[in-house]
CSV table of C-alpha atoms and ligand atoms in Angstrom, one decimal:
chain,number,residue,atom,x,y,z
A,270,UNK,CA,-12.3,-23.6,3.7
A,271,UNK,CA,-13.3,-25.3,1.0
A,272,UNK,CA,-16.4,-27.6,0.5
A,273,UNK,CA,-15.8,-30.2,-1.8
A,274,UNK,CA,-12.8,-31.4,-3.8
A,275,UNK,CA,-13.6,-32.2,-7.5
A,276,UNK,CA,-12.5,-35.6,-8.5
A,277,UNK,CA,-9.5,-35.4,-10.5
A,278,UNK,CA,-8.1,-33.6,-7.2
A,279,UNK,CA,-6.7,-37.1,-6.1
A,280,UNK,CA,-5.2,-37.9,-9.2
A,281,UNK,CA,-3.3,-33.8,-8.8
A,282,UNK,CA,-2.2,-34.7,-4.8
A,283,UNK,CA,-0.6,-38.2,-5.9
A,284,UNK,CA,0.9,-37.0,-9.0
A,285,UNK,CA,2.9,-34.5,-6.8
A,286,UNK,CA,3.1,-36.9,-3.9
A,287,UNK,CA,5.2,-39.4,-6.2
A,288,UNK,CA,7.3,-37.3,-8.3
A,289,UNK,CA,8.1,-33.8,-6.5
A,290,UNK,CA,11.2,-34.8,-4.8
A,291,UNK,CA,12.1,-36.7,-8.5
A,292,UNK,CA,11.2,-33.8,-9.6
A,293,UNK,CA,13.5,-31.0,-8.1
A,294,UNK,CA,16.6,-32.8,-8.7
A,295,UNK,CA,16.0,-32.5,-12.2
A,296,UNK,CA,15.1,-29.0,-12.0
A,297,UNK,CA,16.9,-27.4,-8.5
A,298,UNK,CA,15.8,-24.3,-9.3
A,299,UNK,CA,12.4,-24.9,-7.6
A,300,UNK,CA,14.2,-26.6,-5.0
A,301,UNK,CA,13.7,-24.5,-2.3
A,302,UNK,CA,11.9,-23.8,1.1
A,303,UNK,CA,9.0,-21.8,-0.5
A,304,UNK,CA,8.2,-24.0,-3.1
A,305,UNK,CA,8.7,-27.4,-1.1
A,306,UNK,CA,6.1,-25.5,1.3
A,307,UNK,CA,3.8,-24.8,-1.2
A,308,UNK,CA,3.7,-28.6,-2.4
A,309,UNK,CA,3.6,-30.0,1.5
A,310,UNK,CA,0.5,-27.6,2.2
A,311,UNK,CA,-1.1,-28.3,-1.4
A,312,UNK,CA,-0.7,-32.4,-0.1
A,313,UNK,CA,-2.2,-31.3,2.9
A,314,UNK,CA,-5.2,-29.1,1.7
A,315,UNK,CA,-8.5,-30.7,2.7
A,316,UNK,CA,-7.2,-32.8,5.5
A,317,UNK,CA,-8.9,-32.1,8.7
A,318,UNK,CA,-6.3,-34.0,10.8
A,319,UNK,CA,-3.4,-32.4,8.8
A,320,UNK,CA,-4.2,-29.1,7.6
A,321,UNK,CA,-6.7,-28.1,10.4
A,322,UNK,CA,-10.8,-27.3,11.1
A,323,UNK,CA,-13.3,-25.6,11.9
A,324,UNK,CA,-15.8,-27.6,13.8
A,325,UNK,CA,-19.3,-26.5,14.2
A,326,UNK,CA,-21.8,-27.4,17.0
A,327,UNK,CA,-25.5,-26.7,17.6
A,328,UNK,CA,-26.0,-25.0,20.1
A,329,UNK,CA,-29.5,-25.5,20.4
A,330,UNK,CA,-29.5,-29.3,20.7
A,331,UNK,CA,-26.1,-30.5,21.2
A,332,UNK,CA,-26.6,-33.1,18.6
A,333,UNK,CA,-25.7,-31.4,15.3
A,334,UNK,CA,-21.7,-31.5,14.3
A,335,UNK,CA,-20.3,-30.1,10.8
A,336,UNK,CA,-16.9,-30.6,10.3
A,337,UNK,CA,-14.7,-28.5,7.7
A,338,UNK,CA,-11.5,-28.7,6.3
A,339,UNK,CA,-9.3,-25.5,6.0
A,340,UNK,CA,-7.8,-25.0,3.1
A,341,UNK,CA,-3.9,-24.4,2.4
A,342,UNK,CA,-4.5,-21.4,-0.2
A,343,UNK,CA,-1.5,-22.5,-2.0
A,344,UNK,CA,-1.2,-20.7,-5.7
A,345,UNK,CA,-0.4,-24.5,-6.6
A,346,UNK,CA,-3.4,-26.0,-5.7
A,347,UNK,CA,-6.4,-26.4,-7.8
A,348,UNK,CA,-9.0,-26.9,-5.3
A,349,UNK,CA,-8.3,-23.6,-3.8
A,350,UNK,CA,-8.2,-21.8,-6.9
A,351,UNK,CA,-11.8,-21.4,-7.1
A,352,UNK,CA,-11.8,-19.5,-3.9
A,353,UNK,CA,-9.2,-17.2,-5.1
A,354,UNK,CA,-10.9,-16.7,-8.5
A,355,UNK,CA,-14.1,-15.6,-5.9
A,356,UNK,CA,-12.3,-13.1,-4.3
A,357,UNK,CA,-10.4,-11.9,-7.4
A,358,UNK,CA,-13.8,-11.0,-9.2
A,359,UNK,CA,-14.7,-9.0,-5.8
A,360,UNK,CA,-12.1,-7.0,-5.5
A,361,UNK,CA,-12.0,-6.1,-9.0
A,362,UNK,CA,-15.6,-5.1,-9.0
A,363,UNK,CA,-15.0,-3.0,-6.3
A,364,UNK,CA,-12.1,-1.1,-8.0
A,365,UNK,CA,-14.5,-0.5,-11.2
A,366,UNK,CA,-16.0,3.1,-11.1
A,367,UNK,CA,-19.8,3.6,-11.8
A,368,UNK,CA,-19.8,6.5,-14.9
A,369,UNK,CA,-16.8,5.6,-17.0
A,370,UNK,CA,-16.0,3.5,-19.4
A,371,UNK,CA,-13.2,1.1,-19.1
A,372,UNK,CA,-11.2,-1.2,-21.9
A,373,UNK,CA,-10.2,-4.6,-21.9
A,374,UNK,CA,-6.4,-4.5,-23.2
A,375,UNK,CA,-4.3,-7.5,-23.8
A,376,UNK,CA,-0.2,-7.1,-24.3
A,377,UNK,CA,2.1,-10.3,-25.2
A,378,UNK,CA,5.4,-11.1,-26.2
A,379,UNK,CA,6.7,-13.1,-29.3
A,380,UNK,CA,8.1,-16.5,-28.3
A,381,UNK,CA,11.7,-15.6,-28.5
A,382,UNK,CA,11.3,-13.6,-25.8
A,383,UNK,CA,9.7,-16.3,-23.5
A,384,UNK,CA,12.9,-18.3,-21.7
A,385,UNK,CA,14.5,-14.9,-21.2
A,386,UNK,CA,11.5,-14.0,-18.8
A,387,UNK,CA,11.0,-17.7,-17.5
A,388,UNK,CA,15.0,-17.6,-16.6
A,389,UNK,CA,14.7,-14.1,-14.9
A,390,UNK,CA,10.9,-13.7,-13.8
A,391,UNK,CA,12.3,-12.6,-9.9
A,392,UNK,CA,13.9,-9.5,-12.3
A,393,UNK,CA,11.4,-9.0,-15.0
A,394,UNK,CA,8.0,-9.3,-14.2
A,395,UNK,CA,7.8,-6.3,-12.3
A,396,UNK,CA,9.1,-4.0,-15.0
A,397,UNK,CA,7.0,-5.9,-17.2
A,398,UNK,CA,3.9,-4.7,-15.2
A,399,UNK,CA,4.9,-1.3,-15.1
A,400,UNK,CA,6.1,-0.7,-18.9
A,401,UNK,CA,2.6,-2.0,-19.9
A,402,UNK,CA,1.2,1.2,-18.0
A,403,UNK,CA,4.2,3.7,-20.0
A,404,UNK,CA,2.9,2.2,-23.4
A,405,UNK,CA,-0.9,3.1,-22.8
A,406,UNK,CA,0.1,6.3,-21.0
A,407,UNK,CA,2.2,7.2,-24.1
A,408,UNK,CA,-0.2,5.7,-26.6
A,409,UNK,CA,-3.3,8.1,-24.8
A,410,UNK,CA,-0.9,11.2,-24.7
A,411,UNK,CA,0.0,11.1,-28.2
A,412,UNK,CA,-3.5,10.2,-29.7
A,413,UNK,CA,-5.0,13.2,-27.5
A,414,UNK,CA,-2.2,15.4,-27.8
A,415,UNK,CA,-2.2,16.3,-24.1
A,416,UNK,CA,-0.1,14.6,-21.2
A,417,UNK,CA,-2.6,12.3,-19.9
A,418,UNK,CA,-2.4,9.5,-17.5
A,419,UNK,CA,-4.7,6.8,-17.8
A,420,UNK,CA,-6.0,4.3,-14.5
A,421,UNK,CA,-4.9,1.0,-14.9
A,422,UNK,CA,-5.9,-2.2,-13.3
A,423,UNK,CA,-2.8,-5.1,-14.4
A,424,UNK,CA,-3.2,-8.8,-14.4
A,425,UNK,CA,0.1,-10.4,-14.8
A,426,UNK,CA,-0.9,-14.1,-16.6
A,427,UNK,CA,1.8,-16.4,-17.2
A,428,UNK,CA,0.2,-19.3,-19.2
A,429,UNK,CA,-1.7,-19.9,-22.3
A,430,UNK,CA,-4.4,-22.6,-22.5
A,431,UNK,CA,-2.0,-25.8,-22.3
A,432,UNK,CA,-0.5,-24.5,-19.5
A,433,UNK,CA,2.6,-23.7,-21.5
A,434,UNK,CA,4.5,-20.7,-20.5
A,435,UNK,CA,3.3,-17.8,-22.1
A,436,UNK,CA,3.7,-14.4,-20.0
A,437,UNK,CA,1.4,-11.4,-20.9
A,438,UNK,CA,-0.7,-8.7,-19.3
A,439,UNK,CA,-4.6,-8.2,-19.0
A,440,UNK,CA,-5.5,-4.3,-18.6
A,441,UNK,CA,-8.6,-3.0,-17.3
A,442,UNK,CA,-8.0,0.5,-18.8
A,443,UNK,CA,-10.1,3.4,-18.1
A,444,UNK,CA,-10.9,5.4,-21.9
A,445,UNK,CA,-8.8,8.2,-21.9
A,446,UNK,CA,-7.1,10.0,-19.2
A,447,UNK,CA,-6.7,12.5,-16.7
A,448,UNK,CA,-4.8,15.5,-18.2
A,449,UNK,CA,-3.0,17.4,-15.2
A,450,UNK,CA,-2.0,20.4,-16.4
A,451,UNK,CA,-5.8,21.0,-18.1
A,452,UNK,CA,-7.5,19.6,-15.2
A,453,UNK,CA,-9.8,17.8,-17.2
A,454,UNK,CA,-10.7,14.4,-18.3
A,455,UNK,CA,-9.7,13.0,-22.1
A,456,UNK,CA,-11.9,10.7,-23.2
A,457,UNK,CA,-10.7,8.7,-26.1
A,458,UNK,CA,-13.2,6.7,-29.0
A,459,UNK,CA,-10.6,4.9,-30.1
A,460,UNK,CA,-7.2,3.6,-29.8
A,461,UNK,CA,-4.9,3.2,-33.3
A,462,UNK,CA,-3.9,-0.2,-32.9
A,463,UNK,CA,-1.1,-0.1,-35.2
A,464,UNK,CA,0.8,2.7,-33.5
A,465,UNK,CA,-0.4,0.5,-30.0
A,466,UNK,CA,1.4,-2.1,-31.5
A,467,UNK,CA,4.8,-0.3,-31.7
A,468,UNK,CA,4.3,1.4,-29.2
A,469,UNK,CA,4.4,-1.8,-27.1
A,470,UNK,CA,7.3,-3.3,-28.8
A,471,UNK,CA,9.7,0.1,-28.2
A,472,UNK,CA,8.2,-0.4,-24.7
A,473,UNK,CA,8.9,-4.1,-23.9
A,474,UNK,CA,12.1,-4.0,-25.4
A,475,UNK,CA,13.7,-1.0,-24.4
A,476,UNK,CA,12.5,-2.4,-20.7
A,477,UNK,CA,14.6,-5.7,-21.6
A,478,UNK,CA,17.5,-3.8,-22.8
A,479,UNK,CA,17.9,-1.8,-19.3
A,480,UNK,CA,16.5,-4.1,-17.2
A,481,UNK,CA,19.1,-7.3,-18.6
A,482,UNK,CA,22.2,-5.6,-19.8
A,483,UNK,CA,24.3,-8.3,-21.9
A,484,UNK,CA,25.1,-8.6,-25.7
A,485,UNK,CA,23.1,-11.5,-25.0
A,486,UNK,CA,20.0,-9.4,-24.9
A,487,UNK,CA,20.7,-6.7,-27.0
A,488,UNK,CA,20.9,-9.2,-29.9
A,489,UNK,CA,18.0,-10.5,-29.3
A,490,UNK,CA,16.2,-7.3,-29.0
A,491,UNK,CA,17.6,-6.5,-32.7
A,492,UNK,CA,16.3,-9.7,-33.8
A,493,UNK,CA,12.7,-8.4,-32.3
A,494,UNK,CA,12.5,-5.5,-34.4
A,495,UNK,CA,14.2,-7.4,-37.5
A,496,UNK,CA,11.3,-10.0,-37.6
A,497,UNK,CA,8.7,-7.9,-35.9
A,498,UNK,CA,8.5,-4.8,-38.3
A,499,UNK,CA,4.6,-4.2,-37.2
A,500,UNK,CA,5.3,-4.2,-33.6
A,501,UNK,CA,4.1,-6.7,-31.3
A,502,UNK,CA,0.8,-8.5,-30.4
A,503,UNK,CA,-1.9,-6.5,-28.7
A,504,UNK,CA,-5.3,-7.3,-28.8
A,505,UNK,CA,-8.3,-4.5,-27.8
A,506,UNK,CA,-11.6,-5.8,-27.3
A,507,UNK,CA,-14.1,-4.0,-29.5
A,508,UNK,CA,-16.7,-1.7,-28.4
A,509,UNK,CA,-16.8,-0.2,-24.3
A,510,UNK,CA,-17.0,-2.1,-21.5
A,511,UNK,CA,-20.3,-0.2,-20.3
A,512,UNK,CA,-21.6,-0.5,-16.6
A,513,UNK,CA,-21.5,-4.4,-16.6
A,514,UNK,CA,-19.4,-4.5,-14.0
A,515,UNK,CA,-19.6,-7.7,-12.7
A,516,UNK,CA,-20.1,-9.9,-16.0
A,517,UNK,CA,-16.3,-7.5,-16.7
A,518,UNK,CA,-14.6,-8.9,-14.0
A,519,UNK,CA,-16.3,-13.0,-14.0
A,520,UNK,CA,-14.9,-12.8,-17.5
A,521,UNK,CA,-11.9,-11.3,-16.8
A,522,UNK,CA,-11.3,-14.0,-14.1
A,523,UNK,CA,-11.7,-16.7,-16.7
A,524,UNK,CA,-8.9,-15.8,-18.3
A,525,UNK,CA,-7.0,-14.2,-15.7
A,526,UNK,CA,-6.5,-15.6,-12.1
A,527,UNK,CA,-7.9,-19.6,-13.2
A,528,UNK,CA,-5.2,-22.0,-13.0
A,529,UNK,CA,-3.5,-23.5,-15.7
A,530,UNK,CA,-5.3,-26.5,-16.6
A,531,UNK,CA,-8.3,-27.4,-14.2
A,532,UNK,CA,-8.9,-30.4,-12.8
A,533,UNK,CA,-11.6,-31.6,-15.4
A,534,UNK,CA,-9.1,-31.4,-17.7
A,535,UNK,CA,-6.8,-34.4,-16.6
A,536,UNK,CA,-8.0,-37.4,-17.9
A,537,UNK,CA,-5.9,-40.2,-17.2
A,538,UNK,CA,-2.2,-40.7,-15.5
A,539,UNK,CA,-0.3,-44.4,-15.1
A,540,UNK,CA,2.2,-43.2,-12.7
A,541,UNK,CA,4.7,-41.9,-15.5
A,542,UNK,CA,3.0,-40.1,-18.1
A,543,UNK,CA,-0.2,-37.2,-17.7
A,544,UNK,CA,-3.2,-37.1,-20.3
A,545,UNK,CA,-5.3,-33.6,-20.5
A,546,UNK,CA,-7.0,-31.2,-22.4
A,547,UNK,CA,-7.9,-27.8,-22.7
A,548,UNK,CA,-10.1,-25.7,-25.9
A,549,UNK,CA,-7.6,-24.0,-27.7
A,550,UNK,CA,-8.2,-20.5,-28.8
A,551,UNK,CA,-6.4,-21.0,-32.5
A,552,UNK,CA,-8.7,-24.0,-34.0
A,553,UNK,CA,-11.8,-23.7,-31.3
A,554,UNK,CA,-11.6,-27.2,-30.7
A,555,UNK,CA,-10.6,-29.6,-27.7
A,556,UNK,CA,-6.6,-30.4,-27.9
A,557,UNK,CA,-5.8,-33.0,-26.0
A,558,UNK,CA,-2.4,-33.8,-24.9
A,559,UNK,CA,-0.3,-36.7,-23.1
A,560,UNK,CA,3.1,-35.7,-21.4
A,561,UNK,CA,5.3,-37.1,-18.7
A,562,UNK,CA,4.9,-36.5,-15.4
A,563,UNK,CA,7.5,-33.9,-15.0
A,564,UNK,CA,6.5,-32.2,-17.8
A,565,UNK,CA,3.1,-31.8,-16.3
A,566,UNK,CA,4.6,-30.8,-12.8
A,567,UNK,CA,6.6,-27.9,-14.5
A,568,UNK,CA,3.4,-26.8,-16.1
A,569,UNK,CA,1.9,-26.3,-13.1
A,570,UNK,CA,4.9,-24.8,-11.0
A,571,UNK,CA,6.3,-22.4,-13.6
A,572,UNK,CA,3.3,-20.2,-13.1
A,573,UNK,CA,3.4,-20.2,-9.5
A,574,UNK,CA,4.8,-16.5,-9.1
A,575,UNK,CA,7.7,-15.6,-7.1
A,576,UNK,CA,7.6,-15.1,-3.5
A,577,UNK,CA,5.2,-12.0,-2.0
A,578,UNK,CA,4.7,-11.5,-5.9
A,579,UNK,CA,1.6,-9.5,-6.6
A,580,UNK,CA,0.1,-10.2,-9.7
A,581,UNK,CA,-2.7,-7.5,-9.7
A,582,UNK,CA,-2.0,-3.9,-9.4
A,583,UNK,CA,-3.4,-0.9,-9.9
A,584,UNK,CA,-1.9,2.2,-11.5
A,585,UNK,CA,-2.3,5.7,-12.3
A,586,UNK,CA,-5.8,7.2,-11.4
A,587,UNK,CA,-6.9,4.1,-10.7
A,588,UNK,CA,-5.2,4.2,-7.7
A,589,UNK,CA,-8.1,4.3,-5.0
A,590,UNK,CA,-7.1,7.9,-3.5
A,591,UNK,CA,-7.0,9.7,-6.9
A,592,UNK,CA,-9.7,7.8,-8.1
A,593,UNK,CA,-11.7,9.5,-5.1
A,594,UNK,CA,-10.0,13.0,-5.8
A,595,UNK,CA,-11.5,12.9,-9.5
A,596,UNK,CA,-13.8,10.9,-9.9
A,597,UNK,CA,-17.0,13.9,-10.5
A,598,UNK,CA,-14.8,15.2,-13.1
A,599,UNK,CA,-14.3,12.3,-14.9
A,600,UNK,CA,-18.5,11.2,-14.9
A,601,UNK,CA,-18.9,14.5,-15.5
A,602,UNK,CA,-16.8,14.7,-18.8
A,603,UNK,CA,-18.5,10.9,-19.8
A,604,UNK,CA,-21.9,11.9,-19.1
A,605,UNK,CA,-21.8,13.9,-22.1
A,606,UNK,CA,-20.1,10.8,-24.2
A,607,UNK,CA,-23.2,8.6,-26.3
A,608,UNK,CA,-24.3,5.3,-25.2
A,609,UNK,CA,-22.7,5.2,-21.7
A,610,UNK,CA,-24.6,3.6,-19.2
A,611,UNK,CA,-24.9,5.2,-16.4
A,612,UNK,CA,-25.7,2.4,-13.3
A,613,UNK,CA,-25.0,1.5,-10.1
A,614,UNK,CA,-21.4,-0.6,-9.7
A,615,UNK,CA,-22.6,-4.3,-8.4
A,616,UNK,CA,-20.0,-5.3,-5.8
A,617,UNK,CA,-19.9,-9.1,-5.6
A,618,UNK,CA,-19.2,-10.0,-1.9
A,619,UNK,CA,-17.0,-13.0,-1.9
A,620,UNK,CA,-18.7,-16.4,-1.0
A,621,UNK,CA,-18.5,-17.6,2.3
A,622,UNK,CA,-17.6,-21.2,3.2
A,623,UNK,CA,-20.8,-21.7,4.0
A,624,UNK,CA,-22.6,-20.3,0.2
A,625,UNK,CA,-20.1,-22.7,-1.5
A,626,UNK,CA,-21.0,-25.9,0.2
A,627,UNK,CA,-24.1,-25.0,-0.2
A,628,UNK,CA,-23.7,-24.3,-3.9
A,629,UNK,CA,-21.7,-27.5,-4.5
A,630,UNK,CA,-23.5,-30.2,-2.8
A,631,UNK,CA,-27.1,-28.7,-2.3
A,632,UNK,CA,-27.4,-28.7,1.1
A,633,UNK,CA,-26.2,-26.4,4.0
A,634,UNK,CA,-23.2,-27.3,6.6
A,635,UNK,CA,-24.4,-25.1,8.9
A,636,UNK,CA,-27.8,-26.0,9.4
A,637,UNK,CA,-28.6,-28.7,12.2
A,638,UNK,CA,-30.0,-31.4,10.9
A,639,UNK,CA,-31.6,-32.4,14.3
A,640,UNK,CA,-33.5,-29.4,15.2
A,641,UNK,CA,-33.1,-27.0,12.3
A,642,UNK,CA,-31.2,-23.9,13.9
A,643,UNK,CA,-27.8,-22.6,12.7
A,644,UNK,CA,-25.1,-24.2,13.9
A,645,UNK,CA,-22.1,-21.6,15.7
A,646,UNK,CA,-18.1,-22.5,15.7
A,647,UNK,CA,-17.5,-25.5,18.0
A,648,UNK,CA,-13.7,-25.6,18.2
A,649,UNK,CA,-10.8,-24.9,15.9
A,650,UNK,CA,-8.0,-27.1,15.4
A,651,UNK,CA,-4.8,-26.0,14.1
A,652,UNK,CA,-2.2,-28.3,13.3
A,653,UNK,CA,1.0,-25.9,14.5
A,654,UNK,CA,-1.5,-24.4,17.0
A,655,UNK,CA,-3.8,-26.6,18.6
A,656,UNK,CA,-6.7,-25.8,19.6
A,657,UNK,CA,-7.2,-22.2,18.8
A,658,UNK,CA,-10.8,-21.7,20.4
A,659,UNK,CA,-12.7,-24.1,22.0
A,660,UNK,CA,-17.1,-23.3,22.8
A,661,UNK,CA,-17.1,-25.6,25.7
A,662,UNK,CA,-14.1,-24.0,27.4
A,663,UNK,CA,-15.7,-20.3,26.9
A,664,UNK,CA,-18.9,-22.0,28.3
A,665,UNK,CA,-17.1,-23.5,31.3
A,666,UNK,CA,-15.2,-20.5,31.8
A,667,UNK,CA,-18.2,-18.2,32.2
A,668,UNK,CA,-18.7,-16.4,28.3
A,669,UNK,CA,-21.9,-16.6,29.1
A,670,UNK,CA,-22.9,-16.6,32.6
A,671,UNK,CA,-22.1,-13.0,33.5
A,672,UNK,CA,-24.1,-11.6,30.5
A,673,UNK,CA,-27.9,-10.4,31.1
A,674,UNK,CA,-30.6,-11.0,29.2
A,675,UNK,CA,-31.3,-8.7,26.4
A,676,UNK,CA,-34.0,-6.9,25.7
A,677,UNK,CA,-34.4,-8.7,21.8
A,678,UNK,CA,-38.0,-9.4,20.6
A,679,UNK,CA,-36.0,-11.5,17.6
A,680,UNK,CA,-34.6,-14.3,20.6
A,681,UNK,CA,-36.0,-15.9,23.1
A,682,UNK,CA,-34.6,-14.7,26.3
A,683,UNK,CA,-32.8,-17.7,27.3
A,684,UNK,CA,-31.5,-21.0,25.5
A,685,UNK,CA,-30.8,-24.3,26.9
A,686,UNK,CA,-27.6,-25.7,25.1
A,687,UNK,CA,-26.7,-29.6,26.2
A,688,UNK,CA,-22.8,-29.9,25.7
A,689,UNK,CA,-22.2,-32.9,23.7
A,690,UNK,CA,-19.6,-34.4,26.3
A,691,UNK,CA,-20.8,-33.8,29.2
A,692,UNK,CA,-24.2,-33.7,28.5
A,693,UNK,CA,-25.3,-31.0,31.2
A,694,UNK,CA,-28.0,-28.7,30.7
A,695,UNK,CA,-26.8,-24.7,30.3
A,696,UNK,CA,-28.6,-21.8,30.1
A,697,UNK,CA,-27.3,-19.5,27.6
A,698,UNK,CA,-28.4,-16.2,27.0
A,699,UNK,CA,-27.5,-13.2,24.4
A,700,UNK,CA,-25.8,-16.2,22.2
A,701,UNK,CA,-25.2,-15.7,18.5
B,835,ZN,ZN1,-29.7,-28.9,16.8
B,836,ZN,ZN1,-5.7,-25.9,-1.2
C-alpha cells in the first residue's frame, strides 16, 4: 500500500486515461492483454473502491478507523515505484558480502545499436545480461592470468535521463575472482579500461551476431567496429566500493530501478502535448522538454520490460549458495589487501506501509486517534475477491472466545473491544 500520491500523479492517470486506447492503434505492438492490464491497474492504483483495502480498526475503543489503499505494483506506475525502489535497495544490501570489495561497472551500447534491441527486447535482453558477465569474466581472467570467475549482481536499465530509450547494464562486481582450479581468491587493483572497452564490444557484438542472424545484422555489427575502433563505452567508478553497503545500493537505486521521469518532473500538459524535465548528465543542468502526448506515453511504456522479465540477477559467485561455499576464503585473501574495511553488512529492512505514511505525512495510520493504542486489520476488501478477512466475523465466530488468558505481564489479561456496528461490549483476551 501506498500512503500518499504525489501531485503530478493525477496529471500521469489522466494522461493515460485519455490517450491509451489512441495510443495502441498507433503503436499495436503494446496492444496486448499484459500491457492493457498494466494501464487498467496503474488507473486503478490508490482507489480503495477499485483497487481494494485494508481497513484498520481499534480494537481498544471501537472508534478509531484508518483506511488504506492497496496499490497495483504496476512497473508503469510512478506512485508505486518508490515502494519497489525500497525493496530493490534491501535486497541488494542483503546480497552484498561483509569483507570484500565490490565495483560499480557500467556497460552501454552506441546508438546504432538501440532500435535493433527496442525491436527485439523479448530476444535480446537476456543474452544482453549474460554477455555482460563473459566480458568481466574474460577481462579478470586475462588481467590475472588464471581462469577466474567473478560474482556479479546485473541491473538491466533501459532509459537514460529523458526517458529516451537507452539500454545498458549496472554491475555490482566483486574485485577479482574465484580461481577454481587454484582454489583461491584473485583480487584485482585494477581493471585496464581500454582492453575492458574491447572486450565489451567483441562481447556485445558477437552476442548480436548469433543471437539475430540476418545480413541485416552483420552489417551493422561491421559498421560497430568501423566507427568504434576503441571499443565501446564502459564506465568504472574509481576507487573500491568499501563496506558502505547501504549508501552502495541507495545510490545504485537512483540510477537503477527509479522510473523514467518522476512525477516532479512533469510540469504542465493541455490534453495534447506533455512538458518535463529531468538534470541531464552531459551539461549538469535542468533540460526541459515539451512533447506530445504519445510521445510521452511511449517513454514511459518502452521501459516496462517484457512479461515475467527479471531485471536483476545475480551471477557467478555471487550466486547465494557459492557465495556461502567461499566466502572465508575470499575475506580471508582481502583481509590482507590495504584500506579495506572490514564492518558489519547493514541490511535495510523494507519499509512497511505503516513507516511510509508515517514518513510522508507526519503522522501514524495506525495509531488511534481516540484512545491512543495501535490499531489491528479491520477487514480487507478485494475488488475480484471480496471480502477477504473480516475482524468482526472472526469475533462472532469465536477467534477469541475459546482462547485462555495468558500468562503476559506486558497485557492486561483481558480487553473490552466495542464493535463499531453493533456496538456490544466483548471481552477479548490474548489479542494482538
Ligand atoms: Zn481507540
Ligand atoms: Zn501503483
Amino acid at each position: 500500500m501506498i500512503a500518499e500520491a504525489p501531485p503530478a500523479w493525477n496529471l500521469f492517470k489522466q494522461i493515460f486515461a485519455e490517450h491509451w486506447n489512441g495510443f495502441t492503434r498507433v503503436h499495436p505492438r503494446y496492444q496486448t492483454p499484459y500491457y492493457d492490464g498494466l494501464v487498467d491497474k496503474m488507473l486503478r492504483c490508490g482507489d480503495p473502491e477499485k483497487i481494494g483495502y485494508i481497513e484498520y480498526g481499534c480494537l481498544q475503543c471501537g472508534e478509531g478507523k484508518h483506511r488504506g489503499a492497496m496499490s497495483c505494483k504496476s512497473a508503469l506506475c510512478l506512485r508505486c515505484a518508490k515502494v519497489y525502489v525500497d525493496n530493490w535497495v534491501s535486497q541488494v544490501s542483503q546480497m552484498l558480502h561483509a569483507g570484500v570489495i565490490y565495483r560499480h561497472i557500467v556497460l552501454t551500447m552506441p546508438a546504432m545499436l538501440r532500435p535493433t534491441f527496442y525491436q527485439q527486447s523479448k530476444a535480446l535482453l537476456s543474452p544482453f545480461m549474460r554477455c555482460g558477465v563473459r566480458c568481466l569474466d574474460d577481462v579478470f581472467s586475462r588481467v590475472s592470468g588464471k581462469d577466474l570467475k567473478g560474482g556479479y549482481i546485473v541491473v538491466i536499465q533501459t532509459h537514460g535521463r529523458n526517458g529516451q530509450y537507452n539500454p545498458h547494464l549496472h554491475f555490482i562486481a566483486t574485485s577479482g575472482g574465484w580461481d577454481h582450479k587454484g582454489q583461491q581468491w584473485i583480487h584485482l587493483d585494477y581493471i585496464p579500461y581500454a582492453m575492458l572497452r574491447k572486450k565489451w564490444q567483441w562481447h556485445l557484438l558477437t552476442m548480436l551476431r548469433q543471437t539475430v542472424k540476418t545480413n541485416a545484422i552483420n552489417r551493422l555489427v561491421d559498421a560497430c567496429y568501423t566507427r568504434y575502433r576503441e571499443g565501446f563505452v564502459t564506465n568504472v567508478q574509481k576507487g573500491d566500493v568499501p563496506s558502505r553497503y547501504q549508501s552502495l545500493a541507495t545510490y545504485l537505486a537512483k540510477y537503477v530501478v527509479s522510473p523514467p521521469i518522476s512525477l516532479r518532473r512533469i510540469d504542465r500538459y493541455d490534453g495534447q502535448r506533455v512538458a518535463y524535465h529531468y538534470r541531464s548528465h552531459k551539461s549538469e543542468r535542468v533540460e526541459r522538454e515539451t512533447v506530445d502526448v504519445y510521445t510521452f506515453i511511449g517513454r514511459m511504456i518502452q521501459h516496462v520490460f517484457p512479461k515475467g522479465f527479471q531485471r536483476v540477477r545475480y551471477y557467478g559467485v555471487q550466486a547465494t549458495k557459492t557465495f556461502e561455499k567461499i566466502k572465508y576464503m575470499i575475506q580471508e585473501a582481502l583481509a590482507t589487501v590495504k584500506g579495506i574495511v572490514k564492518g558489519a553488512i547493514k541490511i535495510i529492512a523494507p519499509m512497511t506501509y505503516r513507516q511510509r505514511y508515517r514518513q510522508s505525512t507526519g503522522r501514524d495510520p495506525l495509531r488511534c486517534p481516540h484512545c491512543h493504542s495501535d490499531m489491528g486489520v479491520w477487514r480487507i476488501w478485494h475488488p475480484t475477491y471480496g471480502v477477504i478477512y473480516d475482524e468482526l466475523e472472526a469475533i462472532r465466530r469465536g477467534k477469541y472466545a475459546s482462547q485462555a488468558p495468558r500468562a503476559d505481564p506486558a497485557r492486561s489479561p483481558g480487553r473490552t473491544l466495542r464493535a463499531t456496528s453493533g456496538g456490544i461490549p466483548l471481552l477479548l483476551s490474548g489479542l494482538r
